[in-house]
Structure formats: C-alpha cells, structure tokens
Short mmCIF file of C-alpha atoms in Angstrom, two decimals:
data_model
loop_
_atom_site.label_atom_id
_atom_site.label_comp_id
_atom_site.label_asym_id
_atom_site.label_seq_id
_atom_site.Cartn_x
_atom_site.Cartn_y
_atom_site.Cartn_z
CA MET A 93 -109.70 -192.44 -39.93
CA SER A 94 -105.96 -191.43 -40.58
CA THR A 95 -103.08 -193.30 -39.54
CA GLN A 96 -102.27 -190.68 -36.73
CA GLN A 97 -105.70 -190.97 -35.38
CA ILE A 98 -105.47 -194.76 -35.10
CA ILE A 99 -102.10 -194.57 -33.44
CA PHE A 100 -103.35 -191.87 -30.98
CA LEU A 101 -106.30 -193.90 -29.98
CA VAL A 102 -104.36 -197.03 -29.40
CA LEU A 103 -101.77 -195.25 -27.43
CA SER A 104 -104.26 -193.39 -25.37
CA ALA A 105 -106.11 -196.63 -24.57
CA VAL A 106 -102.94 -198.44 -23.63
CA ALA A 107 -101.82 -195.55 -21.54
CA LEU A 108 -105.15 -195.43 -19.51
CA LEU A 109 -105.24 -199.22 -19.15
CA SER A 110 -101.63 -199.44 -17.92
CA ALA A 111 -101.99 -196.47 -15.68
CA MET A 112 -104.94 -198.20 -14.08
CA GLY A 113 -102.84 -201.35 -13.75
CA VAL A 114 -100.17 -199.45 -11.66
CA ILE A 115 -102.65 -198.73 -8.98
CA LEU A 116 -104.90 -202.02 -9.24
CA SER A 117 -102.26 -204.74 -9.39
CA LYS A 118 -101.48 -206.40 -6.11
CA ASN A 119 -97.89 -207.37 -7.03
CA PRO A 120 -95.52 -204.25 -6.73
CA VAL A 121 -93.38 -205.76 -9.52
CA THR A 122 -96.32 -205.76 -11.81
CA SER A 123 -97.05 -202.31 -10.76
CA VAL A 124 -93.57 -201.11 -11.79
CA LEU A 125 -93.88 -202.89 -15.26
CA CYS A 126 -97.28 -201.23 -15.77
CA LEU A 127 -95.72 -197.82 -14.96
CA ILE A 128 -93.06 -198.56 -17.50
CA LEU A 129 -95.55 -199.28 -20.19
CA THR A 130 -97.31 -196.00 -19.26
CA PHE A 131 -93.95 -194.16 -19.88
CA PHE A 132 -93.71 -195.74 -23.21
CA THR A 133 -97.17 -194.78 -24.37
CA ILE A 134 -96.37 -191.23 -23.18
CA ALA A 135 -93.23 -191.31 -25.08
CA GLY A 136 -95.27 -192.35 -28.12
CA HIS A 137 -97.44 -189.29 -27.72
CA TYR A 138 -94.42 -187.01 -27.62
CA VAL A 139 -93.36 -188.62 -30.88
CA MET A 140 -96.66 -187.81 -32.44
CA LEU A 141 -96.33 -184.22 -31.35
CA ASN A 142 -92.87 -184.02 -33.20
CA ALA A 143 -90.98 -183.93 -29.94
CA GLN A 144 -88.53 -186.82 -30.53
CA PHE A 145 -85.89 -185.53 -28.28
CA LEU A 146 -88.26 -185.27 -25.33
CA ALA A 147 -89.47 -188.79 -26.17
CA VAL A 148 -86.37 -190.50 -26.13
CA VAL A 149 -84.96 -188.74 -23.10
CA HIS A 150 -88.28 -189.56 -21.32
CA ILE A 151 -87.51 -193.32 -22.06
CA ILE A 152 -83.72 -193.15 -21.18
CA VAL A 153 -84.37 -191.30 -17.81
CA TYR A 154 -87.73 -192.82 -16.63
CA ALA A 155 -87.80 -196.16 -18.04
CA GLY A 156 -84.14 -196.84 -18.39
CA ALA A 157 -82.78 -195.41 -15.13
CA ILE A 158 -85.34 -194.46 -12.52
CA MET A 159 -87.54 -197.49 -12.98
CA VAL A 160 -84.57 -199.80 -12.86
CA LEU A 161 -83.77 -198.41 -9.47
CA PHE A 162 -87.22 -198.72 -8.45
CA LEU A 163 -87.36 -202.58 -9.52
CA PHE A 164 -84.03 -203.02 -7.83
CA VAL A 165 -85.42 -201.74 -4.41
CA ILE A 166 -88.81 -203.57 -4.76
CA MET A 167 -86.98 -206.83 -5.80
CA LEU A 168 -84.42 -206.74 -2.97
CA MET A 169 -87.11 -205.95 -0.27
CA ASN A 170 -89.23 -208.65 -1.70
CA LEU A 171 -92.57 -207.07 -1.07
CA ASN A 172 -95.72 -209.18 -1.30
CA ALA A 173 -99.22 -209.36 -0.19
CA ASP A 174 -98.42 -211.37 3.03
CA ILE A 175 -96.26 -208.73 4.65
CA GLU A 176 -98.34 -205.83 3.69
CA PRO A 177 -99.58 -204.01 6.73
CA GLN A 178 -103.36 -203.81 7.16
CA LYS A 179 -104.70 -200.46 6.49
CA ARG A 180 -107.11 -198.95 9.17
CA ASN A 181 -110.60 -198.36 8.01
CA TRP A 182 -110.77 -194.55 8.61
CA LEU A 183 -107.67 -194.21 6.40
CA LYS A 184 -109.65 -195.91 3.52
CA TYR A 185 -112.61 -193.46 4.16
CA ALA A 186 -110.19 -190.40 4.11
CA GLY A 187 -108.62 -191.53 1.00
CA ALA A 188 -111.91 -192.14 -0.76
CA ILE A 189 -113.12 -188.69 0.30
CA SER A 190 -110.03 -186.79 -0.70
CA GLY A 191 -109.78 -188.65 -3.95
CA GLY A 192 -113.34 -187.90 -4.82
CA THR A 193 -112.95 -184.26 -3.87
CA LEU A 194 -109.96 -184.06 -6.22
CA LEU A 195 -112.03 -185.49 -8.93
CA VAL A 196 -114.82 -182.93 -8.36
CA ILE A 197 -112.23 -180.12 -8.43
CA LEU A 198 -110.63 -181.50 -11.58
CA VAL A 199 -113.89 -181.78 -13.26
CA ALA A 200 -115.07 -178.30 -12.33
CA ALA A 201 -111.75 -176.84 -13.45
CA LEU A 202 -111.57 -178.61 -16.79
CA ARG A 203 -115.31 -178.45 -17.79
CA ASP A 204 -115.13 -174.87 -19.15
CA ALA A 205 -111.41 -174.90 -20.10
CA SER A 206 -110.71 -174.39 -23.68
CA MET A 207 -108.42 -177.04 -25.21
CA PRO A 208 -106.21 -175.71 -27.66
CA THR A 209 -105.39 -178.33 -30.22
CA LEU A 210 -101.89 -178.70 -31.41
CA GLN A 211 -101.56 -180.03 -34.80
CA PRO A 212 -99.04 -182.93 -34.93
CA GLY A 213 -95.90 -181.86 -36.93
CA ALA A 214 -97.08 -178.28 -36.81
CA THR A 215 -93.98 -177.21 -34.64
CA ASP A 216 -90.38 -178.24 -35.06
CA ILE A 217 -89.11 -177.01 -31.50
CA GLY A 218 -89.00 -180.53 -30.32
CA LEU A 219 -86.46 -181.56 -32.86
CA ILE A 220 -82.98 -181.92 -31.37
CA GLY A 221 -81.17 -179.15 -33.19
CA ASN A 222 -83.84 -176.47 -32.57
CA LEU A 223 -84.27 -177.46 -29.01
CA GLY A 224 -80.39 -177.41 -28.35
CA LYS A 225 -80.09 -173.89 -30.01
CA THR A 226 -83.02 -172.58 -27.99
CA LEU A 227 -81.62 -174.00 -24.73
CA PHE A 228 -78.06 -172.63 -25.28
CA ASN A 229 -78.97 -169.15 -26.50
CA LYS A 230 -82.31 -168.07 -25.16
CA TYR A 231 -82.43 -170.08 -21.91
CA VAL A 232 -78.65 -170.59 -21.22
CA VAL A 233 -78.84 -169.07 -17.72
CA PRO A 234 -81.57 -171.19 -16.36
CA PHE A 235 -80.10 -174.17 -17.97
CA GLU A 236 -76.84 -173.63 -16.30
CA VAL A 237 -78.38 -172.98 -12.99
CA SER A 238 -80.32 -176.17 -13.11
CA SER A 239 -77.05 -178.07 -13.82
CA VAL A 240 -75.49 -176.56 -10.68
CA LEU A 241 -78.66 -178.01 -8.87
CA PHE A 242 -77.82 -181.48 -10.38
CA LEU A 243 -74.31 -181.15 -9.32
CA SER A 244 -75.43 -180.19 -5.69
CA ALA A 245 -77.60 -183.35 -5.74
CA MET A 246 -74.74 -185.49 -6.77
CA VAL A 247 -72.35 -184.10 -4.21
CA GLY A 248 -75.07 -184.66 -1.58
CA ALA A 249 -75.57 -188.41 -2.58
CA VAL A 250 -71.77 -188.93 -2.22
CA VAL A 251 -71.69 -187.37 1.14
CA ILE A 252 -74.47 -189.49 2.41
CA GLY A 253 -72.91 -192.57 0.92
CA LYS A 254 -69.55 -191.92 2.49
CA LYS A 255 -70.86 -191.37 5.96
CA GLU A 256 -70.76 -195.26 6.69
CA ASP A 257 -66.96 -195.56 6.28
CA MET B 87 -104.68 -188.73 -45.34
CA THR B 88 -104.75 -192.30 -46.19
CA ILE B 89 -102.67 -195.22 -45.08
CA ASP B 90 -99.44 -195.49 -47.21
CA TRP B 91 -99.46 -199.29 -47.86
CA TYR B 92 -96.52 -199.02 -50.13
CA PHE B 93 -94.47 -197.45 -47.56
CA ILE B 94 -95.54 -200.00 -44.80
CA LEU B 95 -94.78 -202.88 -47.21
CA GLU B 96 -91.28 -201.53 -47.90
CA LYS B 97 -90.41 -201.10 -44.34
CA LEU B 98 -92.02 -204.54 -43.49
CA ILE B 99 -89.64 -206.31 -46.01
CA LEU B 100 -86.60 -204.31 -44.82
CA ILE B 101 -87.50 -205.26 -41.09
CA SER B 102 -87.94 -208.88 -41.90
CA GLY B 103 -84.57 -208.84 -43.75
CA VAL B 104 -82.73 -207.18 -41.03
CA LEU B 105 -84.30 -209.45 -38.35
CA ALA B 106 -83.54 -212.58 -40.46
CA LEU B 107 -79.97 -211.45 -40.97
CA SER B 108 -79.25 -210.80 -37.23
CA LEU B 109 -80.88 -214.15 -36.44
CA ILE B 110 -78.71 -215.94 -38.89
CA VAL B 111 -75.53 -214.19 -37.89
CA ALA B 112 -76.33 -214.84 -34.25
CA MET B 113 -76.83 -218.57 -35.05
CA TYR B 114 -73.55 -218.87 -36.87
CA SER B 115 -71.81 -216.82 -34.22
CA THR B 116 -72.30 -219.80 -31.87
CA TRP B 117 -70.68 -222.04 -34.39
CA GLY B 118 -67.90 -219.37 -34.98
CA GLU B 119 -67.48 -219.08 -31.18
CA ARG B 120 -66.80 -222.74 -30.79
CA LYS B 121 -64.45 -222.96 -33.96
CA VAL B 122 -62.45 -219.97 -32.72
CA ALA B 123 -62.25 -221.52 -29.21
CA ALA B 124 -61.13 -224.83 -30.87
CA VAL B 125 -58.48 -223.08 -32.90
CA ILE B 126 -57.10 -221.14 -29.86
CA GLN B 127 -57.26 -224.25 -27.71
CA ASP B 128 -55.68 -226.49 -30.44
CA ARG B 129 -58.75 -228.62 -30.89
CA ARG B 130 -61.08 -229.39 -33.97
CA GLY B 131 -64.22 -227.92 -32.60
CA PRO B 132 -67.77 -228.99 -34.05
CA ASN B 133 -67.21 -231.24 -37.03
CA ARG B 134 -69.79 -233.89 -37.02
CA ALA B 135 -73.04 -232.15 -38.34
CA GLY B 136 -72.48 -231.41 -41.92
CA PRO B 137 -69.32 -230.19 -43.63
CA LEU B 138 -66.96 -228.37 -41.14
CA GLY B 139 -69.78 -228.67 -38.59
CA LEU B 140 -71.83 -226.13 -40.40
CA LEU B 141 -75.16 -227.74 -39.52
CA GLN B 142 -74.17 -227.60 -35.81
CA PRO B 143 -76.36 -224.42 -35.00
CA LEU B 144 -79.34 -226.21 -36.38
CA ALA B 145 -78.73 -229.32 -34.38
CA ASP B 146 -78.31 -227.03 -31.14
CA GLY B 147 -81.48 -225.19 -31.92
CA GLY B 148 -83.32 -228.32 -32.60
CA LYS B 149 -82.08 -229.66 -29.26
CA LEU B 150 -83.21 -226.59 -27.38
CA PHE B 151 -86.63 -226.72 -29.01
CA PHE B 152 -87.26 -230.43 -27.90
CA LYS B 153 -85.86 -230.27 -24.44
CA GLU B 154 -88.44 -230.47 -21.67
CA GLU B 155 -89.62 -227.05 -20.51
CA ILE B 156 -89.59 -226.62 -16.82
CA ILE B 157 -91.15 -223.54 -14.95
CA PRO B 158 -90.29 -223.76 -11.34
CA ALA B 159 -93.15 -224.08 -9.08
CA SER B 160 -92.15 -221.14 -6.84
CA SER B 161 -91.39 -218.69 -9.69
CA HIS B 162 -93.55 -215.75 -10.73
CA ARG B 163 -94.91 -217.57 -13.81
CA PHE B 164 -95.75 -214.46 -15.94
CA LEU B 165 -92.38 -212.73 -15.42
CA PHE B 166 -90.51 -215.87 -15.86
CA ILE B 167 -91.76 -216.06 -19.41
CA LEU B 168 -91.58 -212.34 -19.99
CA GLY B 169 -87.91 -212.14 -18.94
CA PRO B 170 -86.34 -213.96 -22.04
CA SER B 171 -88.95 -212.50 -24.27
CA LEU B 172 -87.89 -208.85 -23.35
CA ALA B 173 -84.10 -209.82 -23.66
CA MET B 174 -84.83 -211.05 -27.09
CA LEU B 175 -87.03 -208.19 -28.06
CA VAL B 176 -84.64 -205.43 -27.00
CA ALA B 177 -81.71 -207.17 -28.49
CA CYS B 178 -83.61 -207.06 -31.82
CA MET B 179 -84.84 -203.33 -31.56
CA THR B 180 -81.41 -201.73 -31.79
CA SER B 181 -80.83 -202.77 -35.36
CA ALA B 182 -83.62 -200.37 -36.65
CA VAL B 183 -81.49 -197.31 -36.65
CA ILE B 184 -78.24 -198.92 -38.10
CA PRO B 185 -77.74 -197.96 -41.86
CA TRP B 186 -76.94 -201.23 -43.48
CA GLY B 187 -76.15 -199.58 -46.79
CA ASP B 188 -76.77 -196.67 -49.15
CA THR B 189 -79.84 -196.49 -51.29
CA LEU B 190 -81.04 -199.04 -53.77
CA VAL B 191 -82.85 -197.87 -56.90
CA ILE B 192 -85.44 -200.41 -58.12
CA ALA B 193 -87.85 -199.43 -60.91
CA GLY B 194 -87.24 -195.71 -60.34
CA GLN B 195 -87.91 -195.84 -56.63
CA GLU B 196 -85.04 -195.05 -54.27
CA ILE B 197 -85.14 -197.45 -51.26
CA SER B 198 -83.00 -196.68 -48.25
CA LEU B 199 -81.31 -199.64 -46.57
CA GLN B 200 -82.18 -198.24 -43.18
CA VAL B 201 -85.44 -199.05 -41.26
CA ALA B 202 -85.57 -195.62 -39.56
CA ASP B 203 -83.46 -192.66 -40.35
CA ILE B 204 -84.37 -190.68 -37.43
CA ASN B 205 -82.46 -187.53 -36.29
CA ILE B 206 -81.88 -189.02 -32.71
CA GLY B 207 -80.40 -192.34 -33.80
CA ILE B 208 -77.77 -192.51 -31.22
CA LEU B 209 -80.19 -191.40 -28.37
CA TYR B 210 -82.54 -194.11 -29.61
CA ILE B 211 -79.69 -196.77 -29.16
CA PHE B 212 -79.13 -195.56 -25.66
CA GLY B 213 -82.75 -195.74 -24.93
CA VAL B 214 -82.94 -199.46 -25.91
CA VAL B 215 -79.58 -200.35 -24.39
CA SER B 216 -80.77 -198.87 -21.09
CA LEU B 217 -83.94 -201.21 -21.39
CA GLY B 218 -81.70 -204.24 -22.00
CA VAL B 219 -81.38 -204.64 -18.25
CA TYR B 220 -84.96 -205.50 -17.67
CA GLY B 221 -84.94 -208.94 -19.40
CA ILE B 222 -82.02 -209.93 -17.16
CA MET B 223 -83.48 -208.56 -14.01
CA LEU B 224 -86.97 -209.81 -14.42
CA GLY B 225 -85.81 -213.29 -15.33
CA GLY B 226 -83.44 -213.47 -12.43
CA TRP B 227 -85.87 -212.22 -9.93
CA ALA B 228 -88.83 -214.28 -11.16
CA SER B 229 -86.82 -217.61 -10.86
CA ASN B 230 -87.01 -217.16 -7.11
CA ASN B 231 -83.33 -218.49 -6.85
CA LYS B 232 -80.74 -216.64 -4.73
CA TYR B 233 -78.04 -217.37 -7.36
CA SER B 234 -80.30 -216.04 -10.19
CA LEU B 235 -81.10 -213.03 -8.09
CA LEU B 236 -77.45 -212.39 -7.25
CA ALA B 237 -76.55 -212.55 -10.92
CA SER B 238 -79.32 -210.32 -12.02
CA VAL B 239 -78.29 -207.75 -9.48
CA ARG B 240 -74.86 -208.00 -10.75
CA ALA B 241 -75.91 -207.60 -14.45
CA ALA B 242 -77.95 -204.64 -13.58
CA SER B 243 -75.33 -202.64 -11.70
CA GLN B 244 -72.70 -203.61 -14.35
CA ILE B 245 -74.81 -202.47 -17.23
CA ILE B 246 -75.67 -199.18 -15.54
CA SER B 247 -72.15 -198.48 -14.59
CA TYR B 248 -70.77 -199.10 -18.07
CA GLU B 249 -73.58 -197.23 -19.82
CA LEU B 250 -72.30 -193.83 -18.28
CA ALA B 251 -68.78 -194.28 -19.73
CA MET B 252 -70.25 -195.40 -23.07
CA GLY B 253 -72.44 -192.31 -23.29
CA LEU B 254 -69.63 -190.00 -22.35
CA SER B 255 -67.36 -191.48 -24.99
CA LEU B 256 -70.20 -190.96 -27.54
CA ILE B 257 -70.58 -187.30 -26.53
CA ALA B 258 -67.10 -186.67 -27.73
CA LEU B 259 -67.91 -188.24 -31.01
CA LEU B 260 -70.95 -186.24 -31.49
CA MET B 261 -69.05 -183.08 -30.83
CA LEU B 262 -67.10 -183.94 -34.02
CA THR B 263 -69.97 -184.99 -36.20
CA GLY B 264 -72.63 -182.56 -35.11
CA SER B 265 -75.26 -184.87 -35.95
CA LEU B 266 -77.13 -187.73 -34.01
CA SER B 267 -78.32 -189.43 -37.23
CA LEU B 268 -76.22 -192.66 -37.91
CA LYS B 269 -76.79 -192.12 -41.64
CA ASP B 270 -75.19 -188.64 -41.46
CA ILE B 271 -72.25 -189.98 -39.46
CA VAL B 272 -71.50 -192.74 -42.01
CA GLU B 273 -71.83 -190.16 -44.89
CA GLN B 274 -69.31 -187.95 -43.27
CA GLN B 275 -66.80 -190.77 -43.00
CA ARG B 276 -67.48 -191.66 -46.61
CA HIS B 277 -66.08 -188.42 -47.74
CA GLY B 278 -63.40 -187.97 -44.91
CA LEU B 279 -61.33 -190.06 -42.64
CA TRP B 280 -62.86 -192.74 -40.48
CA ASN B 281 -63.80 -191.40 -36.98
CA VAL B 282 -61.49 -193.84 -35.18
CA VAL B 283 -58.66 -191.54 -36.47
CA TYR B 284 -60.00 -188.58 -34.60
CA GLN B 285 -61.34 -190.56 -31.65
CA PRO B 286 -58.86 -193.47 -30.70
CA LEU B 287 -59.33 -193.05 -27.03
CA GLY B 288 -63.14 -192.71 -27.31
CA PHE B 289 -63.25 -195.68 -29.51
CA LEU B 290 -61.20 -197.83 -27.03
CA ILE B 291 -63.64 -196.86 -24.13
CA PHE B 292 -66.67 -197.66 -26.36
CA LEU B 293 -65.25 -201.04 -27.17
CA VAL B 294 -64.54 -201.93 -23.42
CA CYS B 295 -68.08 -200.75 -22.77
CA ALA B 296 -69.60 -202.79 -25.39
CA PHE B 297 -67.92 -205.85 -23.95
CA ALA B 298 -69.52 -205.05 -20.52
CA GLU B 299 -72.92 -204.28 -22.02
CA CYS B 300 -72.85 -207.61 -23.77
CA ASN B 301 -71.93 -209.48 -20.66
CA ARG B 302 -69.11 -211.00 -22.54
CA THR B 303 -65.74 -212.13 -21.12
CA PRO B 304 -63.77 -210.54 -19.34
CA PHE B 305 -66.93 -209.01 -17.95
CA ASP B 306 -69.20 -211.92 -17.96
CA LEU B 307 -69.84 -211.74 -14.15
CA PRO B 308 -73.65 -212.26 -14.51
CA GLU B 309 -73.01 -215.73 -15.93
CA ALA B 310 -69.88 -216.68 -13.98
CA GLU B 311 -70.67 -220.40 -13.89
CA ASN B 312 -68.27 -221.31 -11.08
CA GLU B 313 -69.59 -218.72 -8.63
CA LEU B 314 -73.13 -218.65 -9.43
CA ASN B 315 -74.02 -222.08 -10.87
CA GLY B 316 -74.70 -220.59 -14.13
CA GLY B 317 -76.06 -217.10 -13.65
CA TYR B 318 -79.37 -215.25 -14.19
CA HIS B 319 -80.61 -217.99 -16.49
CA LEU B 320 -79.86 -220.80 -14.01
CA GLU B 321 -83.58 -221.94 -13.65
CA TYR B 322 -84.31 -221.57 -17.37
CA SER B 323 -84.55 -224.55 -19.77
CA SER B 324 -85.53 -225.34 -23.32
CA MET B 325 -85.95 -222.47 -25.73
CA LYS B 326 -86.22 -219.85 -22.91
CA LEU B 327 -82.61 -220.52 -22.07
CA GLY B 328 -82.02 -220.42 -25.76
CA PHE B 329 -83.50 -216.95 -26.03
CA TYR B 330 -81.15 -215.69 -23.33
CA LEU B 331 -78.12 -217.10 -24.98
CA PHE B 332 -79.25 -216.01 -28.36
CA ALA B 333 -79.96 -212.41 -27.19
CA GLU B 334 -76.42 -212.23 -26.22
CA TYR B 335 -75.15 -213.11 -29.67
CA ILE B 336 -77.50 -210.63 -31.24
CA ASN B 337 -76.32 -207.95 -28.96
CA MET B 338 -72.78 -208.74 -29.97
CA PHE B 339 -73.78 -208.60 -33.64
CA VAL B 340 -75.70 -205.26 -33.26
CA SER B 341 -72.70 -203.71 -31.19
CA SER B 342 -70.33 -204.84 -33.83
CA ALA B 343 -72.47 -203.18 -36.51
CA LEU B 344 -72.58 -199.94 -34.29
CA MET B 345 -68.91 -199.80 -33.77
CA ALA B 346 -68.41 -200.23 -37.42
CA SER B 347 -70.78 -197.47 -38.26
CA LEU B 348 -69.59 -195.07 -35.67
CA TYR B 349 -65.88 -195.35 -35.80
CA PHE B 350 -65.10 -197.31 -38.93
CA GLY B 351 -66.95 -195.81 -41.80
CA GLY B 352 -69.94 -198.24 -41.71
CA TYR B 353 -70.86 -199.19 -45.17
CA SER B 354 -68.37 -196.94 -46.92
CA PHE B 355 -64.95 -198.32 -48.08
CA PRO B 356 -61.93 -196.39 -49.39
CA GLY B 357 -62.26 -195.55 -53.07
CA MET B 358 -66.02 -196.24 -53.04
CA ASP B 359 -66.98 -193.19 -55.10
CA SER B 360 -64.23 -193.73 -57.82
CA LEU B 361 -65.15 -197.24 -58.89
CA GLY B 362 -67.43 -196.05 -61.78
CA LEU B 363 -69.84 -198.93 -61.02
CA PRO B 364 -73.61 -198.62 -61.17
CA HIS B 365 -75.26 -197.13 -58.09
CA ASN B 366 -76.68 -200.53 -56.92
CA VAL B 367 -73.60 -202.39 -57.32
CA VAL B 368 -71.75 -200.00 -55.19
CA THR B 369 -74.46 -200.08 -52.49
CA ILE B 370 -74.16 -203.99 -52.47
CA LEU B 371 -70.36 -203.77 -52.04
CA GLY B 372 -70.96 -201.25 -49.37
CA PHE B 373 -73.04 -203.66 -47.45
CA LEU B 374 -70.56 -206.41 -48.10
CA ALA B 375 -67.89 -204.09 -46.60
CA LEU B 376 -69.92 -203.30 -43.55
CA PHE B 377 -70.45 -207.05 -43.05
CA LEU B 378 -66.77 -207.70 -43.24
CA LYS B 379 -66.17 -205.10 -40.58
CA ILE B 380 -68.85 -206.67 -38.42
CA LEU B 381 -67.38 -210.20 -38.82
CA VAL B 382 -63.87 -208.78 -37.83
CA PHE B 383 -65.56 -207.15 -34.59
CA LEU B 384 -67.36 -210.44 -33.87
CA PHE B 385 -64.05 -212.28 -34.17
CA LEU B 386 -62.52 -209.83 -31.80
CA PHE B 387 -65.28 -210.56 -29.31
CA MET B 388 -64.56 -214.30 -29.42
CA TRP B 389 -60.81 -213.84 -29.48
CA VAL B 390 -60.95 -211.84 -26.25
CA ARG B 391 -63.23 -214.42 -24.61
CA TRP B 392 -60.80 -217.19 -24.98
CA THR B 393 -57.69 -215.19 -24.16
CA ILE B 394 -58.41 -212.99 -21.10
CA PRO B 395 -59.65 -214.34 -17.68
CA ARG B 396 -62.63 -212.92 -15.88
CA PHE B 397 -62.41 -209.86 -13.64
CA ARG B 398 -63.20 -209.97 -10.03
CA TYR B 399 -66.37 -207.97 -9.27
CA ASP B 400 -64.81 -205.23 -7.20
CA GLN B 401 -62.26 -204.90 -10.05
CA LEU B 402 -64.92 -204.68 -12.72
CA MET B 403 -66.69 -201.77 -10.69
CA ARG B 404 -63.33 -200.13 -10.03
CA LEU B 405 -62.60 -200.30 -13.76
CA GLY B 406 -65.78 -198.78 -14.68
CA TRP B 407 -66.06 -195.95 -12.25
CA ASN B 408 -62.44 -195.08 -11.45
CA VAL B 409 -60.77 -195.56 -14.93
CA MET B 410 -63.43 -195.59 -17.69
CA ILE B 411 -65.48 -192.60 -16.64
CA PRO B 412 -62.63 -190.30 -15.89
CA LEU B 413 -60.88 -191.35 -19.13
CA ALA B 414 -64.16 -190.65 -21.04
CA LEU B 415 -64.47 -187.26 -19.35
CA LEU B 416 -60.84 -186.45 -20.24
CA ASN B 417 -61.48 -187.46 -23.89
CA MET B 418 -64.67 -185.28 -23.87
CA LEU B 419 -62.66 -182.23 -22.44
CA ILE B 420 -59.81 -182.76 -25.02
CA THR B 421 -62.21 -183.04 -27.96
CA GLY B 422 -64.28 -179.95 -26.91
CA ALA B 423 -61.03 -177.99 -26.59
CA ILE B 424 -59.81 -178.98 -29.99
CA VAL B 425 -63.13 -178.36 -31.62
CA LEU B 426 -63.21 -174.92 -30.08
CA PHE B 427 -59.67 -174.06 -31.00
CA ARG B 428 -60.30 -175.11 -34.59
CA GLN B 429 -63.35 -172.93 -34.71
CA GLY B 430 -61.70 -169.84 -33.30
#
C-alpha cells in the first residue's frame, strides 16, 4: 500500500466518523466541533487532489470564519438537552421515511454510475497560479458578477444592522 | 511507490528542532518580559534563581506542573481540556512554513531549513491564525463562568476584526512579490531591498494587527484583569493555565518571525552573498540574522506592553474597523496603482 492510499483511507475514515458525530452527538457544541473536523478531512482530500488553494480557502472560510460564528451563536444561546423541545412522533416517522427514500434514490442513481478516477497530482489546475490565471482570463465576467453579488450581500447586512438605531 | 523513510526522518528532525526552538524562546520570553519590565520600571526583576535569574523560567514551569489541577464541577470536562490543547497546537502549527534559513549541504544532500515550502505559504498562515480563536472560545465557554465567557467573546470578535486588516495589508505585499511562498519572498529580498521600504504603511498595519492577534497590550482586552478577574483562563489552574500563557508567547515568537520574513528580509542580511564563506557557514549566519531580527521584534512587543495603557473595548473596535481597514484598503489601492503604472 502506498503512502497516498494510507492517507486517503485514514482521511476518509475520519471524515465519515466525524460526519456521523455531527448528527449523533447530543451537545450542539460537540456537533460543531465534529463538523470542523469533517471540514479538515475534506481539505485533506483537496490537498491530495493537488488543489491546495481550494483546501486552504476551504479551511479559512468554513473552519475559520463560518464555524466561529456558528459556535458564537450556539454558545450565547446556551442550547442543551434540557430546553430542547420534544419532537412529535409523526415528525420522526416522516423524517425516517423521507430519509429512507433519499437513500434508495441515491443508491439507485449511483449503482450504475461510472466513477472516473482522477489520478492524484495529474492536474495542476488547483495550484494557485494556474487557478488565478484561469479565473481572471477565461472566467473573468462570472467572477466579477459574483463579486457584485457579495457586495450586495454586504450592503444588505449593513442595512439590516443599521435598522435598530 | 514506497514510503520515503529518509524524507520522513529529515522532516521529523526539522520539526522537532523548530518546536524545541519555539518552546525555548517562549520560555525565555517570560524571563525577558520580566527583565524588560524591571528595567522600564527601574527594578531588578528576577535575580534569585541562577545567575541573572536565568533559571527562573524552569522554576516557574516546575511550579505550574506541581500546582493542584482543578476542573470546575460545572464545566464541560472534555472541552475544558481541549481548549488549552488547541491553543497550544495552533500556536505551534504556524512555524511550519517559515523559512528558518537557506539550505544546508550535509554529505552531498541539500537540506532545506524550512519544514514545508508550499506555494500557498501565506494563505496557510491565515488558515492557522483564523483557527487560533477556537482554543480561547472553547476554553472560555467550557469554564461555565460569565467572566470567562465575556472574555472569550471579546477575544473572538477582536481576532476576527483584526484578521481582516491583516489580510488586506498582506494583499498589497503579495501584489509586489507575486508569490505566496515565504521562501520566494525572502529570496526576493535577498537580492533587492527589504519589503518594508516598499510597504511602510502595510508593515505598520500588520504590526498593529499582530499585536491584536496575539492579545498583547494595548489590545489585551480578553485578559483585562481589572475588568474580568483575569480573562478567558480564569478557571484554569496548573499546566493548563501554563499552556494558555505559553501559547501567547509562542504566538509572539512566530509573528515576530513572520514579520521579519515578510518585511525585513528573513534570513538574508546585507552583503550576504559577497562574504566568500562556505555555503553552510553563510546559512548559519543567515539563521542567526533572522534570530536577531526576531529578538528585536520580541523586545518591541515587551516594550510596548510596559509603555502603553490598554484600549477601551469600543476604542479597540473603532480602531480596527474605522481606521485599520480603510488604511489597509488605501494601501492596497496605492500599491495596485503603482504596480500597474510601472508595468504600463
């Protein structure tokens, strides 16, 4: 077994276990921590696919910014098992049935799908120089349009925040 | 493909070396801090343990190890222990991409004095810095104490606010260097002028943000003892408290190394290539030059601490959002314009 295979297996195992931890843990803070761990393992997969820029941006944006805000909100609301509202029974059955249906559909869709294998390190598009050149030459219009979208989101946040005064 | 044991061994030795170095420097920073404070306040400082009090850090460490370890009954036990561990881990991780020197040639093998020369070095640092807030937040929340929680909320919002200005000031630097690899940035400065000449404003912003990121005075609001009874580590005792305090000193050391590498030429020094000495000797001299620069920055950290009083919290936020970020944007704009002008 090569080094890459070992790393891949370890990363995948940790990713699956921590993803399970997100939904199985009773404490919301532990859930958030499990989610952060999942993001890290996914970033590890990106690195193995030679997409270093994506990996590090994934960590900065998700683990470094979004999850901090999540943690903030959860800590200040101080959620715990005692104040969690009781779920109705029919809601549980509905959840189980819809989840099961989704599983059946996913299995049916993926059963015959061909899985193209990407050789790790075969492509250099994920390296920061190549990615930047592609983004700012070939896809410059969509890139700029999406930046306007971000700007409008920021302006919206400021407007909502200012309403109180 | 087999496992390259030689490579793993080389990196393992290098990592242990860097780790040991940062721990020792952090240890003696505590001694240095007290000596600097003593000189500024016209006192003697620690002078009992060993000559000049040089054994004082060992005595302090021993004391912390042997203190009773208390985990509050109402705390979240696992997260309470995870907090200081994360703070320490994250503090040590940044040093991986800093080039501590040029290459050493041993028995025909060229060994780089940098643990990982990745082409996203600066982004990696951002990633790790943005994680630094978790240790403080988790520790503060898990203590189940309102002062700890207040302090950790302060710390988190302070670190997030100053990260933005820090990133913007670095973007201007990246426009000039055209590379995200710290090794490339240092090599460019070796053959030209130091980056601080081109980016004086950017360096100033980075310096202020580094103070805020390390929770150092005048931005040490998260540990303002007279408002918060001590800060986010209020409930901690024994070595867990030691980890939090230690992580701060490691952060100082690493940010000093970073500032030296980004703006002050890193391991290069003037006249480095015209000495005519063997390659290995020049490399070691370069490492010593970097170390000297780091010590100067560490001294600056301490000097400021014992000179400038603490900000008020709203002043801190106003400085971050209304002064630092617009200044960093202006700096970015000017740098971009000059780069464009020189190209065209």
